Coordinates of C-alpha atoms and ligand atoms in Angstrom, one line a residue:
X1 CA 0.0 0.0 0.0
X2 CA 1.4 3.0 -0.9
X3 CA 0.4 5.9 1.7
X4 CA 0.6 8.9 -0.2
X5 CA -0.8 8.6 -3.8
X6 CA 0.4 11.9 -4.7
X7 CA 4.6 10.8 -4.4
X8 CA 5.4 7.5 -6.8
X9 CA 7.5 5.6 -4.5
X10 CA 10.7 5.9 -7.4
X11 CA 10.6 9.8 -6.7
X12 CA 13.7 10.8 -4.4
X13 CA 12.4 12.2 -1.2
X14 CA 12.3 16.0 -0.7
X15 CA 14.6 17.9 1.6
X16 CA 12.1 19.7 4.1
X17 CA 15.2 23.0 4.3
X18 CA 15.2 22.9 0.3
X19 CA 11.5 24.4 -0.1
X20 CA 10.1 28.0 0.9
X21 CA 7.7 28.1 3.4
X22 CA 4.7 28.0 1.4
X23 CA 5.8 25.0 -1.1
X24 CA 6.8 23.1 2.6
X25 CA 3.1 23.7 3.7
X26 CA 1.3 22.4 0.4
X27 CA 4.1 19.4 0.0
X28 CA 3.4 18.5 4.0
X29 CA -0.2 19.5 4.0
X30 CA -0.9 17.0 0.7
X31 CA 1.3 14.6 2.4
X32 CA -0.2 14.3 5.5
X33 CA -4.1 14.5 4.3
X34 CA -3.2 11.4 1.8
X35 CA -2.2 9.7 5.1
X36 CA -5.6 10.9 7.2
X37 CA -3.6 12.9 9.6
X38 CA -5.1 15.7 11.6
X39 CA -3.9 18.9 9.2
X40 CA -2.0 20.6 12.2
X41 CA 0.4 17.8 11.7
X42 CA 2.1 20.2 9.0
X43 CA 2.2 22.9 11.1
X44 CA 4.5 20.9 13.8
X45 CA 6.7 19.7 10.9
X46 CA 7.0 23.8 10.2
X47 CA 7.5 24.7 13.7
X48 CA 10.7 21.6 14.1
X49 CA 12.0 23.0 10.7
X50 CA 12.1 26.7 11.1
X51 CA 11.7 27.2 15.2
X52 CA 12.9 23.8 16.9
X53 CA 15.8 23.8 14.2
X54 CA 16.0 19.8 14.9
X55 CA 18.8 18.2 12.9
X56 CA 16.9 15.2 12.1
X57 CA 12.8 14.1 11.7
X58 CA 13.3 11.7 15.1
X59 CA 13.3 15.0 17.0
X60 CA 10.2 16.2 15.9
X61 CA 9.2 14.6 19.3
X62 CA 5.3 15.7 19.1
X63 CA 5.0 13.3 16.2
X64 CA 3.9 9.5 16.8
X65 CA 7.1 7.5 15.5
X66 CA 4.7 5.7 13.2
X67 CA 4.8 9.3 11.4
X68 CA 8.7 10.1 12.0
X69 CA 9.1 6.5 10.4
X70 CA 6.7 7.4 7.3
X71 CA 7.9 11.1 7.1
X72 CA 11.5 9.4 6.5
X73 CA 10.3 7.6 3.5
X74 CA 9.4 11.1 1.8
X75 CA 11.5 13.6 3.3
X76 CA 14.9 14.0 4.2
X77 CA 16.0 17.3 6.4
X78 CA 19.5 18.1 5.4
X79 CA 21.8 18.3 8.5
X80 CA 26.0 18.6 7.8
X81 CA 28.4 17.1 9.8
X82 CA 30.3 19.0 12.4
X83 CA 34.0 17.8 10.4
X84 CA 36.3 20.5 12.6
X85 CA 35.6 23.9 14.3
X86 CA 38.0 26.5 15.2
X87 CA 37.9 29.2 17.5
X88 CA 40.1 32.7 16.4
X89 CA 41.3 34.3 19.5
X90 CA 39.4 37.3 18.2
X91 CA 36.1 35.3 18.9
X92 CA 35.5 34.5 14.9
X93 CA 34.3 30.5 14.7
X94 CA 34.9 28.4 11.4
X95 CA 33.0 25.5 10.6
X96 CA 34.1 22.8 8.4
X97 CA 31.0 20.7 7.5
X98 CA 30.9 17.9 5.8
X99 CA 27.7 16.8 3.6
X100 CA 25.9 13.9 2.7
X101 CA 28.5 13.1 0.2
X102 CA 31.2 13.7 2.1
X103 CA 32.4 17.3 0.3
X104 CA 33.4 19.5 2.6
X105 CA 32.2 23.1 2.6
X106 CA 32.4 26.2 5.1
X107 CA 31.1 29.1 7.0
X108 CA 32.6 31.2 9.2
X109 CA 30.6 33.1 12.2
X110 CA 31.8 36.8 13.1
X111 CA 30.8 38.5 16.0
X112 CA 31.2 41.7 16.6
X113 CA 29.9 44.6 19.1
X114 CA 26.7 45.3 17.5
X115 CA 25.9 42.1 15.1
X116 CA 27.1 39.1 14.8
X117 CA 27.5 37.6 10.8
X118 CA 27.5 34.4 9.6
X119 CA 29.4 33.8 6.2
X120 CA 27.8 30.4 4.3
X121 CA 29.1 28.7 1.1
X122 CA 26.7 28.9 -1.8
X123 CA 29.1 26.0 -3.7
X124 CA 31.7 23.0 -2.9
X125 CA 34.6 25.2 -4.8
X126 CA 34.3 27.5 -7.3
X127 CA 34.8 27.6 -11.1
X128 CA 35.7 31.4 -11.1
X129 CA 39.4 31.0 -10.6
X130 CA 40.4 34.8 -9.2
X131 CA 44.0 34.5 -9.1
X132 CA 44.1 35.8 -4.9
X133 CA 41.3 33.2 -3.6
X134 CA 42.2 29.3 -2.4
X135 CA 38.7 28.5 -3.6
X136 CA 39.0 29.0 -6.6
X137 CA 43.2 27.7 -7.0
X138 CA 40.9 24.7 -5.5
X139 CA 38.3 24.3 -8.1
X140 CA 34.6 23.7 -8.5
X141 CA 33.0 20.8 -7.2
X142 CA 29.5 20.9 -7.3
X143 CA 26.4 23.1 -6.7
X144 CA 25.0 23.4 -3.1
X145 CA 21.3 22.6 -3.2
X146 CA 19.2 25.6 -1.4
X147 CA 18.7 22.9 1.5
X148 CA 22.2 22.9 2.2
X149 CA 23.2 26.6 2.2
X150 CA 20.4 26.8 4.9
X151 CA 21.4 24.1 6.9
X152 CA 24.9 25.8 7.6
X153 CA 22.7 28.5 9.3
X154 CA 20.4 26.0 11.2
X155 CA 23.7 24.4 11.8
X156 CA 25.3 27.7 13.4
X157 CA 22.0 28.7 15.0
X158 CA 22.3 25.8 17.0
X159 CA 25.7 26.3 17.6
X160 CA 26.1 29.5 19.0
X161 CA 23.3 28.5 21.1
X162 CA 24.6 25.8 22.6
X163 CA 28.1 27.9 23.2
X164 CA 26.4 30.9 24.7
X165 CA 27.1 32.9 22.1
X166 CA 25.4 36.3 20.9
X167 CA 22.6 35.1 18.4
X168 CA 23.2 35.9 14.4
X169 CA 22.2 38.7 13.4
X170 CA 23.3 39.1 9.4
X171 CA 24.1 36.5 6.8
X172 CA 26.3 36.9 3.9
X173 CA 27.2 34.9 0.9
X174 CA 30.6 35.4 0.9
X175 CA 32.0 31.9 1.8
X176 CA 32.9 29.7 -0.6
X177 CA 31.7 29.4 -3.9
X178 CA 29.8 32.3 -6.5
X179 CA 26.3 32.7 -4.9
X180 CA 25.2 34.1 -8.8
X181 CA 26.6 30.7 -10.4
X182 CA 24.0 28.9 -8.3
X183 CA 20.8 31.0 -8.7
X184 CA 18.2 28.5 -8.6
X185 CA 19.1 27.4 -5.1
X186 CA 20.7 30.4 -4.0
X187 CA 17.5 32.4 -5.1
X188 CA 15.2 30.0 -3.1
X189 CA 17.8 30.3 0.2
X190 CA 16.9 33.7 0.1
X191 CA 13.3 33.2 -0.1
X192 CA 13.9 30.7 3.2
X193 CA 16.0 32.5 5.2
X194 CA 14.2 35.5 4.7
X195 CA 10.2 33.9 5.1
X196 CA 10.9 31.0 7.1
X197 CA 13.6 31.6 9.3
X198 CA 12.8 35.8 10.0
X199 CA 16.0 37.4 8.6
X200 CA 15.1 40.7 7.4
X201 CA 16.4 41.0 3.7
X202 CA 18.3 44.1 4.7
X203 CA 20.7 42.0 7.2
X204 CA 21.2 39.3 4.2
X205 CA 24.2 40.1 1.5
X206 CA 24.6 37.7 -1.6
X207 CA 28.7 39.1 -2.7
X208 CA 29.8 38.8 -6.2
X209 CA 32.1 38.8 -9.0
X210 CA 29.9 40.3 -11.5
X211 CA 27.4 37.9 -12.7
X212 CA 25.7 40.0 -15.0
X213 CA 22.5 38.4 -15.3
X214 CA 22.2 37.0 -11.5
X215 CA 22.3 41.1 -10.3
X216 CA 20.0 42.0 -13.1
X217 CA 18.0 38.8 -11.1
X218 CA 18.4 40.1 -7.6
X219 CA 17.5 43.5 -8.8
X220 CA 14.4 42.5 -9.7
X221 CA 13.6 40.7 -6.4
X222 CA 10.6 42.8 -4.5
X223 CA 12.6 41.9 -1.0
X224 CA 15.7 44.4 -0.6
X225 CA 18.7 42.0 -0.4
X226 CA 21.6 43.5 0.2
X227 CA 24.3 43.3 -2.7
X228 CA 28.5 43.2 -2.6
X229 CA 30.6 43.7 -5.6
X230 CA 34.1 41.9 -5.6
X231 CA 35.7 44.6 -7.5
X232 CA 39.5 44.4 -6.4
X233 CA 40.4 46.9 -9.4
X234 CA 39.1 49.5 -11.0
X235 CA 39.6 48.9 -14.7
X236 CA 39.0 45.9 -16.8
X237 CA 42.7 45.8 -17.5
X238 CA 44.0 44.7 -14.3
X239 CA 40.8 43.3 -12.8
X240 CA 40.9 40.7 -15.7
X241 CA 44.5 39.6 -14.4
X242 CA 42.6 38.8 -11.1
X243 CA 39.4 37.8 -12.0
X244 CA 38.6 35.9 -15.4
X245 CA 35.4 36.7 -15.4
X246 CA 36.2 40.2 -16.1
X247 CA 36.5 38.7 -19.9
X248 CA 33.1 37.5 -20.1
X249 CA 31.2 40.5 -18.3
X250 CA 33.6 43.4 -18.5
X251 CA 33.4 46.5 -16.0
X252 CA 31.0 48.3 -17.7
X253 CA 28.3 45.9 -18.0
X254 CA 28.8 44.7 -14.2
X255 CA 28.3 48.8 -13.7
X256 CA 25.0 49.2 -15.9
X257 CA 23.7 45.7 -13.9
X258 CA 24.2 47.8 -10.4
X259 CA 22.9 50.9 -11.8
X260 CA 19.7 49.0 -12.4
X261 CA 20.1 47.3 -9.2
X262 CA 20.1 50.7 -7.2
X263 CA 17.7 52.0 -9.3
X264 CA 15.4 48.8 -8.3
X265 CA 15.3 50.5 -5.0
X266 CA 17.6 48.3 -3.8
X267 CA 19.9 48.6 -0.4
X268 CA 23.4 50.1 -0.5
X269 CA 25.7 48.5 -2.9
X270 CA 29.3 47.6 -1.1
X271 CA 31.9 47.5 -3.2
X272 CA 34.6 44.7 -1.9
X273 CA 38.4 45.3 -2.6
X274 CA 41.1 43.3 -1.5
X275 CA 44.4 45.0 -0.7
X276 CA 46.7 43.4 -2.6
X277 CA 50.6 44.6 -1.8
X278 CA 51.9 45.9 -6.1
X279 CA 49.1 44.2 -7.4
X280 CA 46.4 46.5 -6.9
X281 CA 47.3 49.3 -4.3
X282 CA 48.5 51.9 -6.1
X283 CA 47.4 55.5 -5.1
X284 CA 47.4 56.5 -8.7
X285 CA 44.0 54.2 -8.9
X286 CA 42.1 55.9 -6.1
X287 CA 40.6 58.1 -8.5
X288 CA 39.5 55.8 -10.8
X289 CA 38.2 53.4 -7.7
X290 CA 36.3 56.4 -6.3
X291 CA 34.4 57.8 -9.5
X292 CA 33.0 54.1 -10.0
X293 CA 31.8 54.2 -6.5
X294 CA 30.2 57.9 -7.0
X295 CA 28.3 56.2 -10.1
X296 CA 26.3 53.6 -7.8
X297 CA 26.6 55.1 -4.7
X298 CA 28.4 52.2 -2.6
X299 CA 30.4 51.9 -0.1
X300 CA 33.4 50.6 -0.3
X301 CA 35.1 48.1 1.9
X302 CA 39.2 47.7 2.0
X303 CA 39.9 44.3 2.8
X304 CA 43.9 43.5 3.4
X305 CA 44.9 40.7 1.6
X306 CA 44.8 37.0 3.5
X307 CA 48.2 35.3 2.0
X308 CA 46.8 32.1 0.5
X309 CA 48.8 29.0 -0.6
X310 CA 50.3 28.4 -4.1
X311 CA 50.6 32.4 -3.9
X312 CA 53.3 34.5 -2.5
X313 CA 51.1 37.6 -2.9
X314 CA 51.3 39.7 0.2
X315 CA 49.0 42.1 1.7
X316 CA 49.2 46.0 0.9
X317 CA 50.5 48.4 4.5
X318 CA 48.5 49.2 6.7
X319 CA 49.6 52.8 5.9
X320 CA 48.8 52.2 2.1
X321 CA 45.5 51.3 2.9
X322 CA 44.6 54.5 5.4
X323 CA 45.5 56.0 2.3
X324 CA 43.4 54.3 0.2
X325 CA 40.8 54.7 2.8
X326 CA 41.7 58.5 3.4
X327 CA 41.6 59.3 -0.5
X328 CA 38.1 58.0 -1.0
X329 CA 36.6 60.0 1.6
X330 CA 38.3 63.0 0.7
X331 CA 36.6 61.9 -3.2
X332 CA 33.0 61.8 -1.0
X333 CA 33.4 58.0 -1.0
X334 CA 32.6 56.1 2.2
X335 CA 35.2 53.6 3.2
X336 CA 35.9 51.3 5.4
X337 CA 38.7 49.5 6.8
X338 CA 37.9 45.8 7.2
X339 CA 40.0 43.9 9.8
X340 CA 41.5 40.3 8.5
X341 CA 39.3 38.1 11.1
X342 CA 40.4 34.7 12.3
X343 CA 43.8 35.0 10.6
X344 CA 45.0 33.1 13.5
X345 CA 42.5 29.6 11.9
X346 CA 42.9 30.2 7.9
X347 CA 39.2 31.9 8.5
X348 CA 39.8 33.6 4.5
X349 CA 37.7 32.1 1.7
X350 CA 38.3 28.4 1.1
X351 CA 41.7 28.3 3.5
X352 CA 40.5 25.5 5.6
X353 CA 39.3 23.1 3.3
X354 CA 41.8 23.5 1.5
X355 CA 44.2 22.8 4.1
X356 CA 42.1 20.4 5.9
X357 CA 42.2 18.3 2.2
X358 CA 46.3 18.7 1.8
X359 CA 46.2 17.1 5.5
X360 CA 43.3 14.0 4.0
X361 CA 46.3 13.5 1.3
X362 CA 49.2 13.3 3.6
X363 CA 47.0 10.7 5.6
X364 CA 46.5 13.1 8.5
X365 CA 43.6 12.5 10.6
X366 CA 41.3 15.6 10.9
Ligands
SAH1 N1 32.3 34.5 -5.0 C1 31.9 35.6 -4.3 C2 31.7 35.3 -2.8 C3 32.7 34.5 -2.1 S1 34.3 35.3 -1.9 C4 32.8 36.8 -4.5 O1 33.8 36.6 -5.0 O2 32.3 37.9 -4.2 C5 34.1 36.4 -0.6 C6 35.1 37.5 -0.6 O3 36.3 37.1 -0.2 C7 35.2 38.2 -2.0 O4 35.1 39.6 -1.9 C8 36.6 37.8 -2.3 O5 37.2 38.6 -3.2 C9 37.3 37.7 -1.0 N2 38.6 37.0 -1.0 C10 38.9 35.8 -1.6 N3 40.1 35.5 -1.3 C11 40.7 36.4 -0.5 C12 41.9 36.6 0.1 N4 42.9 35.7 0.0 N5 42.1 37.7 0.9 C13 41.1 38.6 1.1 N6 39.9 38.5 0.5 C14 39.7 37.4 -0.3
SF4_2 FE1 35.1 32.2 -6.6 FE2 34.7 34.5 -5.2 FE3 36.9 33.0 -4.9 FE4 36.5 34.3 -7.1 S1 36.8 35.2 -5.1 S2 37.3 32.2 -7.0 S3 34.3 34.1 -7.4 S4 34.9 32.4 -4.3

């Protein structure tokens, strides 16, 4: 007897993080009426998913077993695997998870004074290749389905709980992986972590390379996600030595994408540049770097280099980038200074996995 005419048994079963709230509640509600349960039984499976934050159906405790058992048949709840967790003597926590598979992916939790931000992976790798990143010396693996890039915040929820930590307060796609390379499931993340889970779209950044078409997409999003621009350079020239995507969707188009994006209404755009030591620091660009920022309005973050492996690029001097800092302002740019967190635990984009991997090849245990 098959209990639920409306799933063939060959169909693989659906991951209850992987849907928005409203597709959750018509999958569970059809679900549960095919099996003659009361109809609040969807509404505990909601309230485990998005308020208990259980890592598995067996905790949904106010459900018989008989119905843990038969929910198990149709729907998985993706949960990662805690594979290593450091703590930065400046408070910043990296998680190494490992998923289903066994591919190992990251996110980073940053607290600070006022907020605390958790960084998630929207892919296992990256097929971007920016010539300063270890994900992308590392590769691209595979997509991360939109039920795992919320179940590293579920994950993190949980832990920060557990460790008496300050509660998250903003998320940002700035782990590993291009969030705009993955739209389908990123664009459904956002739709879950916003709806389901109660984080205001304004405290939720997806960062960039300049995906053309994926900011054209966000742009016309009704919620006001917040948007960040890996720029590192301020003409096509050198930013296509750093980032080959600069070849496909050059400078100007990214630019005419977040004009369009601003003019959506959307939040402040940040741009993202990463203070690379006589690669990209000098002063003679400053001028260049602020009238791009005047065009879109954004803010722009300067983000010392974090010296990766394969790469003896170093980061630019603190005094270099005060002046970088010093000569947008004075251009009626806002700047910011962004500390390197977590140096201390390889807390930069992709470091730990892909140390954590060179150790699996030596034989190392982790
Ligand atoms: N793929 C997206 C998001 C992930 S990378 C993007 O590129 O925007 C998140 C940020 O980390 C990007 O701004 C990226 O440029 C930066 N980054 C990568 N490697 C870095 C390094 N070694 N030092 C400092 N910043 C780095
Ligand atoms: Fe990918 Fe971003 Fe790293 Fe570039 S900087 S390789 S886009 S993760």
């Amino acid at each position: 007897e098959n209990p639920c005419p409306h799933r063939m048994s060959s169909e693989p079963p659906l991951d209850l993080l992987s849907l928005t709230p409203e597709a959750l509640g018509a999958a569970l509600g059809e679900y549960f009426a095919a099996r003659r349960q009361p109809s609040y039984r969807a509404a505990q499976v909601k309230r485990w998913v998005y308020e208990g934050l259980v890592p598995s159906i067996d905790d949904m405790t106010d459900l018989p077993v008989s119905e843990r058992v038969a929910l198990k048949e149709h729907f998985t709840l993706s949960e990662p695997e805690e594979a290593r967790v450091e703590i930065s003597s400046d408070g910043t926590v990296k998680h190494l998870w490992r998923l289903s598979d066994g591919e190992l992916i990251e996110s980073v939790l940053i607290p600070t004074d006022k907020r605390t931000t958790l960084c998630i992976s929207s892919q296992a790798g990256c097929a971007m290749g920016c010539t300063f990143c270890a994900t992308g010396w590392g590769g691209f693996d595979r997509q991360l389905t939109s039920g795992e890039i919320v179940s590293q915040y579920r994950a993190s929820r949980r832990w920060v709980k557990e460790h008496d930590q300050a509660p998250i307060t903003n998320i940002v796609y700035m782990g590993m992986g291009e969030p705009l390379s993955n739209r389908q499931a990123v664009h459904a993340s956002l739709s879950i972590l916003n709806t389901g889970y109660g984080v205001g779209a304004r405290r939720i950044t997806v960062s960039t390379v300049g995906v053309v078409p994926g900011i054209l997409e966000l742009a016309a999003r009704p919620e006001q996600f917040r948007l960040a621009l890996s720029l590192h350079a301020p003409h096509t020239d050198l930013r296509a030595s750093l980032i080959p995507l600069e070849k496909r969707y050059p400078l100007p188009e990214v630019l005419d994408a977040l004009r369009e994006f601003e003019q959506a209404g959307g939040q402040r755009i940040t741009f993202e540049y990463t203070m690379i030591r006589d690669v990209n620091d000098d002063p003679m660009l400053i001028p260049a770097l602020a009238d791009l920022a005047r065009e879109v309005r954004a803010f722009v973050n300067l983000i010392p280099f974090n010296p990766i492996p394969n790469q003896d690029w170093k980061p630019s001097s603190p005094s270099r980038i005060r002046e970088f800092a010093e000569g947008l302002k004075s251009r009626g740019v806002e700047a910011a200074v962004r500390e390197t967190r977590g140096r201390d635990i390889d807390a930069a984009c992709g470091q730990l996995r892909a140390h954590t991997l060179v150790q699996i090849d030596r034989g190392t245990p982790t």
